[in-house]
């Protein structure tokens, strides 16, 4: 029983991690707390649902959704974030709040506010690993998350753009002086937010169902996880997300499902009270 | 007369990661005097200043005001000990008027927050009294014409004076001036020199000033401490310091015109 | 060189008419006062105009609820510069505390409102102790989590009757039954009281300390302003006011349910009210609160469209009027006042020319 809770928790946690990573990347590159990150996922889920209903195969639907989602990220950056790029962080944050409103409104308007089911790509066949019974779905989710993690790792390590992005994270002024196109990197950042959002949305859709408010809870959990990494460290955010997934599953299993969401908040209170700079992140003293 | 210095620190060491900004620095400021703290750039003066005003915690060593240790004090508690300070790059409340800036300086004299919040009669009386005091301080520093002007619109030299006025509002007995004439032209420097003299002689306030401008330091200070590379280099009267070969050597290339 | 007592005195190059300046400042304050008094006079007389229906009273009461909540938030975000995305949680606490007091203890609603406000303030103190040491973004995230947490609690803990909600008997104040219009006047009184309080706070040493912390924290500390203490004051006061608004919201419709408080819409809405209206001005939350409250009412059938419109307005305001709509509207007034003050001699020369050189010193004779 415990093993199952653990596995299930790790699976959902790894999906939360996708949101958490997006939050961290956007924040450290642009000082923006993107409260619309969950909505990137939500819009992606709706688009995927639309494509699936229209007869596209799962693979094609996923691919197209990812592309569309990256596009959404780019549009948001161009139209909204670029014009106010030099503002203080509160203005940037409130702008993403505006995007949150707009996306919720659009989704409700186009698709309606009721909850829809999302077809699962694979059956939830139970598989036994080391004596623990896990569902195939869990493994697939974890697999996807791990794959994306690997892609990101490779991106930051070995591609020109990835290295440039790390430079911008560390020191945007010097990066600009060195000829790194900071504006393009910011565009890339928001595109990445869309990319990660797409996967989070499509993979979580079968679990949280599809509705305009589907990602609201996931968003806050993603943020709590990101705070574990001090809003700067991706590994920290991932570990935080996994911890949240496991903790809330255990809490749900032993205390009752009502207490699942409260777990994340309890965790953040304890953590911020004890170690405000995050468990793993070195909180850079930028003028926040 | 008490032998205890108004302000003194002993063997202050400040380490940031691998860098040692202050190595065993000690200094004394006698009550009623104007003391200067000078040294080449990067000598650790600002760090020491921040330690003295508790904006920076020292790694080792102690700081005393009136002979009592202030190591555990928060920066906002220092004015309660009679110590006020100014900032090198002007740190005024840019969107407020001169008068409001001075009034905030008098914050600790405004009494309990609750009666202030509700504008109870005695709180209003207190405030009226402080406004009157602010007018007096402004008059003393030649700021009477600028009381209602938003500080952002004021010329640099006048802003420097507002900083000092704000520091005076809290009724300090000791003021730490952080490069009071940095960036000032000759006229502004002359004005501020008079201000410092007035503050010290007419109001009896002890002054410790960090400064690069030698004319200011040599003409106003009673005693000078020199630091270099984060450690004490020399101390003495202006005449002694001027004649000190070590000091001259340290300032190689930064020879003062004074 | 004469031994000048007043070293930097200027032999008046211009005449400073201190009397005129003081007189002008009083006149400006009177302008402001008259504006606000006019607003409340209109609101007080509204129910007596022909054509006024009781349901209108209910609707305007809800608008006032939003405004009061926004006023609470404005103390924190506008004057102290701290961000909160979770004040809906305090509204929930105020609403539920007052509702439970009325339902189980049959108290006078005045007692319930005060009780709700105090509960919210108390929780605010606890929350503040944990979160107020943190930097801005972390505080925002913490308050967001708080709102979610409260939402989860009121949905799942049986005492709060979840989505079924708590239905309340008729409102009783001081022994009298209050209908819609009666409640309207209660809400109006609360609105007036809160407005008066915010006005008093902003002009007091506390208000100055808060803006000082916002604008130049280290300088404020050097003046003796205790950062954590004053942040706590701002947070607690704002939580209390928003809690009172929450209590009013529930009692106004005599029904409290998790439906309203389960997600973060309230929290986000009142933040938007402050940003759009302007959070550092008295009229800001009033204008912003009215906007946010009336939008869904005006766009009745197009609920989703009201979301979109809110988002678009928010982004537009941020791009073109980041300090809020009222700030933009007030600019010509401020410019006019500054010119009047300059004409009376306050800061002429220095004030009117940015970067003017310092005038040569004229030492006192003798």
JSON list of N, CA and C in Angstrom, two decimals, chain B residues 116-163:
[
{"chain": "B", "resi": 116, "resn": "UNK", "atom": "N", "xyz": [-1.42, 57.08, 16.72]},
{"chain": "B", "resi": 116, "resn": "UNK", "atom": "CA", "xyz": [-1.11, 57.81, 15.48]},
{"chain": "B", "resi": 116, "resn": "UNK", "atom": "C", "xyz": [-2.05, 57.39, 14.37]},
{"chain": "B", "resi": 117, "resn": "UNK", "atom": "N", "xyz": [-2.26, 56.08, 14.26]},
{"chain": "B", "resi": 117, "resn": "UNK", "atom": "CA", "xyz": [-3.12, 55.56, 13.18]},
{"chain": "B", "resi": 117, "resn": "UNK", "atom": "C", "xyz": [-4.50, 56.18, 13.21]},
{"chain": "B", "resi": 118, "resn": "UNK", "atom": "N", "xyz": [-5.05, 56.30, 14.40]},
{"chain": "B", "resi": 118, "resn": "UNK", "atom": "CA", "xyz": [-6.41, 56.82, 14.53]},
{"chain": "B", "resi": 118, "resn": "UNK", "atom": "C", "xyz": [-6.43, 58.35, 14.67]},
{"chain": "B", "resi": 119, "resn": "UNK", "atom": "N", "xyz": [-5.26, 58.97, 14.54]},
{"chain": "B", "resi": 119, "resn": "UNK", "atom": "CA", "xyz": [-5.19, 60.43, 14.64]},
{"chain": "B", "resi": 119, "resn": "UNK", "atom": "C", "xyz": [-5.86, 60.95, 15.89]},
{"chain": "B", "resi": 120, "resn": "UNK", "atom": "N", "xyz": [-5.60, 60.25, 17.00]},
{"chain": "B", "resi": 120, "resn": "UNK", "atom": "CA", "xyz": [-6.17, 60.70, 18.26]},
{"chain": "B", "resi": 120, "resn": "UNK", "atom": "C", "xyz": [-5.57, 62.06, 18.63]},
{"chain": "B", "resi": 121, "resn": "UNK", "atom": "N", "xyz": [-6.30, 62.84, 19.41]},
{"chain": "B", "resi": 121, "resn": "UNK", "atom": "CA", "xyz": [-5.90, 64.22, 19.68]},
{"chain": "B", "resi": 121, "resn": "UNK", "atom": "C", "xyz": [-4.46, 64.37, 20.13]},
{"chain": "B", "resi": 122, "resn": "UNK", "atom": "N", "xyz": [-4.01, 63.53, 21.08]},
{"chain": "B", "resi": 122, "resn": "UNK", "atom": "CA", "xyz": [-2.65, 63.74, 21.55]},
{"chain": "B", "resi": 122, "resn": "UNK", "atom": "C", "xyz": [-1.61, 63.35, 20.49]},
{"chain": "B", "resi": 123, "resn": "UNK", "atom": "N", "xyz": [-2.01, 62.41, 19.61]},
{"chain": "B", "resi": 123, "resn": "UNK", "atom": "CA", "xyz": [-1.09, 62.07, 18.51]},
{"chain": "B", "resi": 123, "resn": "UNK", "atom": "C", "xyz": [-0.97, 63.26, 17.55]},
{"chain": "B", "resi": 124, "resn": "UNK", "atom": "N", "xyz": [-2.09, 63.92, 17.33]},
{"chain": "B", "resi": 124, "resn": "UNK", "atom": "CA", "xyz": [-2.06, 65.07, 16.43]},
{"chain": "B", "resi": 124, "resn": "UNK", "atom": "C", "xyz": [-1.24, 66.20, 17.00]},
{"chain": "B", "resi": 125, "resn": "UNK", "atom": "N", "xyz": [-1.33, 66.35, 18.33]},
{"chain": "B", "resi": 125, "resn": "UNK", "atom": "CA", "xyz": [-0.52, 67.37, 18.99]},
{"chain": "B", "resi": 125, "resn": "UNK", "atom": "C", "xyz": [0.96, 67.08, 18.82]},
{"chain": "B", "resi": 126, "resn": "UNK", "atom": "N", "xyz": [1.29, 65.81, 19.04]},
{"chain": "B", "resi": 126, "resn": "UNK", "atom": "CA", "xyz": [2.68, 65.39, 18.89]},
{"chain": "B", "resi": 126, "resn": "UNK", "atom": "C", "xyz": [3.17, 65.70, 17.49]},
{"chain": "B", "resi": 127, "resn": "UNK", "atom": "N", "xyz": [2.35, 65.38, 16.51]},
{"chain": "B", "resi": 127, "resn": "UNK", "atom": "CA", "xyz": [2.73, 65.60, 15.12]},
{"chain": "B", "resi": 127, "resn": "UNK", "atom": "C", "xyz": [2.93, 67.09, 14.86]},
{"chain": "B", "resi": 128, "resn": "UNK", "atom": "N", "xyz": [2.02, 67.92, 15.38]},
{"chain": "B", "resi": 128, "resn": "UNK", "atom": "CA", "xyz": [2.16, 69.36, 15.19]},
{"chain": "B", "resi": 128, "resn": "UNK", "atom": "C", "xyz": [3.48, 69.84, 15.77]},
{"chain": "B", "resi": 129, "resn": "UNK", "atom": "N", "xyz": [3.82, 69.32, 16.93]},
{"chain": "B", "resi": 129, "resn": "UNK", "atom": "CA", "xyz": [5.09, 69.67, 17.56]},
{"chain": "B", "resi": 129, "resn": "UNK", "atom": "C", "xyz": [6.26, 69.28, 16.68]},
{"chain": "B", "resi": 130, "resn": "UNK", "atom": "N", "xyz": [6.19, 68.09, 16.10]},
{"chain": "B", "resi": 130, "resn": "UNK", "atom": "CA", "xyz": [7.28, 67.63, 15.25]},
{"chain": "B", "resi": 130, "resn": "UNK", "atom": "C", "xyz": [7.37, 68.45, 13.97]},
{"chain": "B", "resi": 131, "resn": "UNK", "atom": "N", "xyz": [6.22, 68.87, 13.46]},
{"chain": "B", "resi": 131, "resn": "UNK", "atom": "CA", "xyz": [6.26, 69.71, 12.26]},
{"chain": "B", "resi": 131, "resn": "UNK", "atom": "C", "xyz": [6.97, 71.02, 12.57]},
{"chain": "B", "resi": 132, "resn": "UNK", "atom": "N", "xyz": [6.68, 71.54, 13.75]},
{"chain": "B", "resi": 132, "resn": "UNK", "atom": "CA", "xyz": [7.35, 72.79, 14.15]},
{"chain": "B", "resi": 132, "resn": "UNK", "atom": "C", "xyz": [8.86, 72.57, 14.21]},
{"chain": "B", "resi": 133, "resn": "UNK", "atom": "N", "xyz": [9.26, 71.46, 14.80]},
{"chain": "B", "resi": 133, "resn": "UNK", "atom": "CA", "xyz": [10.68, 71.14, 14.90]},
{"chain": "B", "resi": 133, "resn": "UNK", "atom": "C", "xyz": [11.30, 70.98, 13.53]},
{"chain": "B", "resi": 134, "resn": "UNK", "atom": "N", "xyz": [10.55, 70.34, 12.63]},
{"chain": "B", "resi": 134, "resn": "UNK", "atom": "CA", "xyz": [11.07, 70.14, 11.28]},
{"chain": "B", "resi": 134, "resn": "UNK", "atom": "C", "xyz": [11.33, 71.49, 10.63]},
{"chain": "B", "resi": 135, "resn": "UNK", "atom": "N", "xyz": [10.42, 72.45, 10.86]},
{"chain": "B", "resi": 135, "resn": "UNK", "atom": "CA", "xyz": [10.62, 73.79, 10.31]},
{"chain": "B", "resi": 135, "resn": "UNK", "atom": "C", "xyz": [11.89, 74.42, 10.87]},
{"chain": "B", "resi": 136, "resn": "UNK", "atom": "N", "xyz": [12.13, 74.22, 12.17]},
{"chain": "B", "resi": 136, "resn": "UNK", "atom": "CA", "xyz": [13.34, 74.79, 12.78]},
{"chain": "B", "resi": 136, "resn": "UNK", "atom": "C", "xyz": [14.60, 74.18, 12.17]},
{"chain": "B", "resi": 137, "resn": "UNK", "atom": "N", "xyz": [14.58, 72.86, 12.02]},
{"chain": "B", "resi": 137, "resn": "UNK", "atom": "CA", "xyz": [15.75, 72.19, 11.44]},
{"chain": "B", "resi": 137, "resn": "UNK", "atom": "C", "xyz": [15.96, 72.68, 10.01]},
{"chain": "B", "resi": 138, "resn": "UNK", "atom": "N", "xyz": [14.87, 72.80, 9.28]},
{"chain": "B", "resi": 138, "resn": "UNK", "atom": "CA", "xyz": [14.99, 73.26, 7.90]},
{"chain": "B", "resi": 138, "resn": "UNK", "atom": "C", "xyz": [15.58, 74.67, 7.86]},
{"chain": "B", "resi": 139, "resn": "UNK", "atom": "N", "xyz": [15.13, 75.51, 8.77]},
{"chain": "B", "resi": 139, "resn": "UNK", "atom": "CA", "xyz": [15.67, 76.87, 8.84]},
{"chain": "B", "resi": 139, "resn": "UNK", "atom": "C", "xyz": [17.16, 76.83, 9.10]},
{"chain": "B", "resi": 140, "resn": "UNK", "atom": "N", "xyz": [17.56, 75.99, 10.05]},
{"chain": "B", "resi": 140, "resn": "UNK", "atom": "CA", "xyz": [18.97, 75.90, 10.42]},
{"chain": "B", "resi": 140, "resn": "UNK", "atom": "C", "xyz": [19.83, 75.50, 9.23]},
{"chain": "B", "resi": 141, "resn": "UNK", "atom": "N", "xyz": [19.30, 74.63, 8.38]},
{"chain": "B", "resi": 141, "resn": "UNK", "atom": "CA", "xyz": [20.10, 74.15, 7.27]},
{"chain": "B", "resi": 141, "resn": "UNK", "atom": "C", "xyz": [19.78, 74.86, 5.97]},
{"chain": "B", "resi": 142, "resn": "UNK", "atom": "N", "xyz": [19.03, 75.96, 6.06]},
{"chain": "B", "resi": 142, "resn": "UNK", "atom": "CA", "xyz": [18.77, 76.73, 4.86]},
{"chain": "B", "resi": 142, "resn": "UNK", "atom": "C", "xyz": [17.83, 76.03, 3.89]},
{"chain": "B", "resi": 143, "resn": "UNK", "atom": "N", "xyz": [16.94, 75.23, 4.42]},
{"chain": "B", "resi": 143, "resn": "UNK", "atom": "CA", "xyz": [16.03, 74.49, 3.55]},
{"chain": "B", "resi": 143, "resn": "UNK", "atom": "C", "xyz": [14.62, 75.03, 3.60]},
{"chain": "B", "resi": 144, "resn": "UNK", "atom": "N", "xyz": [14.44, 76.18, 4.26]},
{"chain": "B", "resi": 144, "resn": "UNK", "atom": "CA", "xyz": [13.09, 76.68, 4.48]},
{"chain": "B", "resi": 144, "resn": "UNK", "atom": "C", "xyz": [12.30, 76.85, 3.20]},
{"chain": "B", "resi": 145, "resn": "UNK", "atom": "N", "xyz": [12.98, 77.22, 2.13]},
{"chain": "B", "resi": 145, "resn": "UNK", "atom": "CA", "xyz": [12.27, 77.45, 0.87]},
{"chain": "B", "resi": 145, "resn": "UNK", "atom": "C", "xyz": [11.84, 76.15, 0.20]},
{"chain": "B", "resi": 146, "resn": "UNK", "atom": "N", "xyz": [12.46, 75.05, 0.61]},
{"chain": "B", "resi": 146, "resn": "UNK", "atom": "CA", "xyz": [12.24, 73.81, -0.13]},
{"chain": "B", "resi": 146, "resn": "UNK", "atom": "C", "xyz": [11.32, 72.83, 0.58]},
{"chain": "B", "resi": 147, "resn": "UNK", "atom": "N", "xyz": [10.70, 73.30, 1.66]},
{"chain": "B", "resi": 147, "resn": "UNK", "atom": "CA", "xyz": [9.95, 72.37, 2.49]},
{"chain": "B", "resi": 147, "resn": "UNK", "atom": "C", "xyz": [8.88, 71.60, 1.73]},
{"chain": "B", "resi": 148, "resn": "UNK", "atom": "N", "xyz": [8.19, 72.27, 0.81]},
{"chain": "B", "resi": 148, "resn": "UNK", "atom": "CA", "xyz": [7.09, 71.59, 0.14]},
{"chain": "B", "resi": 148, "resn": "UNK", "atom": "C", "xyz": [7.47, 70.99, -1.20]},
{"chain": "B", "resi": 149, "resn": "UNK", "atom": "N", "xyz": [8.75, 71.12, -1.55]},
{"chain": "B", "resi": 149, "resn": "UNK", "atom": "CA", "xyz": [9.16, 70.61, -2.85]},
{"chain": "B", "resi": 149, "resn": "UNK", "atom": "C", "xyz": [9.39, 69.10, -2.76]},
{"chain": "B", "resi": 150, "resn": "UNK", "atom": "N", "xyz": [8.93, 68.39, -3.77]},
{"chain": "B", "resi": 150, "resn": "UNK", "atom": "CA", "xyz": [9.24, 66.97, -3.84]},
{"chain": "B", "resi": 150, "resn": "UNK", "atom": "C", "xyz": [10.74, 66.82, -4.02]},
{"chain": "B", "resi": 151, "resn": "UNK", "atom": "N", "xyz": [11.33, 66.01, -3.18]},
{"chain": "B", "resi": 151, "resn": "UNK", "atom": "CA", "xyz": [12.78, 65.90, -3.11]},
{"chain": "B", "resi": 151, "resn": "UNK", "atom": "C", "xyz": [13.44, 65.56, -4.44]},
{"chain": "B", "resi": 152, "resn": "UNK", "atom": "N", "xyz": [12.71, 64.82, -5.24]},
{"chain": "B", "resi": 152, "resn": "UNK", "atom": "CA", "xyz": [13.23, 64.42, -6.55]},
{"chain": "B", "resi": 152, "resn": "UNK", "atom": "C", "xyz": [13.62, 65.62, -7.39]},
{"chain": "B", "resi": 153, "resn": "UNK", "atom": "N", "xyz": [12.92, 66.77, -7.18]},
{"chain": "B", "resi": 153, "resn": "UNK", "atom": "CA", "xyz": [13.17, 67.95, -8.01]},
{"chain": "B", "resi": 153, "resn": "UNK", "atom": "C", "xyz": [14.32, 68.80, -7.51]},
{"chain": "B", "resi": 154, "resn": "UNK", "atom": "N", "xyz": [14.89, 68.44, -6.36]},
{"chain": "B", "resi": 154, "resn": "UNK", "atom": "CA", "xyz": [15.91, 69.31, -5.78]},
{"chain": "B", "resi": 154, "resn": "UNK", "atom": "C", "xyz": [17.29, 69.04, -6.36]},
{"chain": "B", "resi": 155, "resn": "UNK", "atom": "N", "xyz": [18.13, 70.08, -6.46]},
{"chain": "B", "resi": 155, "resn": "UNK", "atom": "CA", "xyz": [19.51, 69.87, -6.90]},
{"chain": "B", "resi": 155, "resn": "UNK", "atom": "C", "xyz": [20.26, 68.98, -5.90]},
{"chain": "B", "resi": 156, "resn": "UNK", "atom": "N", "xyz": [21.31, 68.37, -6.40]},
{"chain": "B", "resi": 156, "resn": "UNK", "atom": "CA", "xyz": [22.07, 67.39, -5.64]},
{"chain": "B", "resi": 156, "resn": "UNK", "atom": "C", "xyz": [22.54, 67.91, -4.30]},
{"chain": "B", "resi": 157, "resn": "UNK", "atom": "N", "xyz": [23.16, 69.08, -4.31]},
{"chain": "B", "resi": 157, "resn": "UNK", "atom": "CA", "xyz": [23.72, 69.63, -3.07]},
{"chain": "B", "resi": 157, "resn": "UNK", "atom": "C", "xyz": [22.65, 69.86, -2.02]},
{"chain": "B", "resi": 158, "resn": "UNK", "atom": "N", "xyz": [21.47, 70.28, -2.45]},
{"chain": "B", "resi": 158, "resn": "UNK", "atom": "CA", "xyz": [20.40, 70.52, -1.50]},
{"chain": "B", "resi": 158, "resn": "UNK", "atom": "C", "xyz": [19.87, 69.21, -0.96]},
{"chain": "B", "resi": 159, "resn": "UNK", "atom": "N", "xyz": [19.83, 68.19, -1.81]},
{"chain": "B", "resi": 159, "resn": "UNK", "atom": "CA", "xyz": [19.40, 66.88, -1.34]},
{"chain": "B", "resi": 159, "resn": "UNK", "atom": "C", "xyz": [20.33, 66.37, -0.25]},
{"chain": "B", "resi": 160, "resn": "UNK", "atom": "N", "xyz": [21.61, 66.65, -0.41]},
{"chain": "B", "resi": 160, "resn": "UNK", "atom": "CA", "xyz": [22.56, 66.23, 0.62]},
{"chain": "B", "resi": 160, "resn": "UNK", "atom": "C", "xyz": [22.22, 66.88, 1.95]},
{"chain": "B", "resi": 161, "resn": "UNK", "atom": "N", "xyz": [21.81, 68.14, 1.87]},
{"chain": "B", "resi": 161, "resn": "UNK", "atom": "CA", "xyz": [21.44, 68.84, 3.11]},
{"chain": "B", "resi": 161, "resn": "UNK", "atom": "C", "xyz": [20.17, 68.27, 3.71]},
{"chain": "B", "resi": 162, "resn": "UNK", "atom": "N", "xyz": [19.23, 67.85, 2.85]},
{"chain": "B", "resi": 162, "resn": "UNK", "atom": "CA", "xyz": [18.00, 67.27, 3.36]},
{"chain": "B", "resi": 162, "resn": "UNK", "atom": "C", "xyz": [18.30, 65.97, 4.10]},
{"chain": "B", "resi": 163, "resn": "UNK", "atom": "N", "xyz": [19.26, 65.22, 3.56]},
{"chain": "B", "resi": 163, "resn": "UNK", "atom": "CA", "xyz": [19.66, 63.99, 4.25]},
{"chain": "B", "resi": 163, "resn": "UNK", "atom": "C", "xyz": [20.11, 64.29, 5.67]}
]
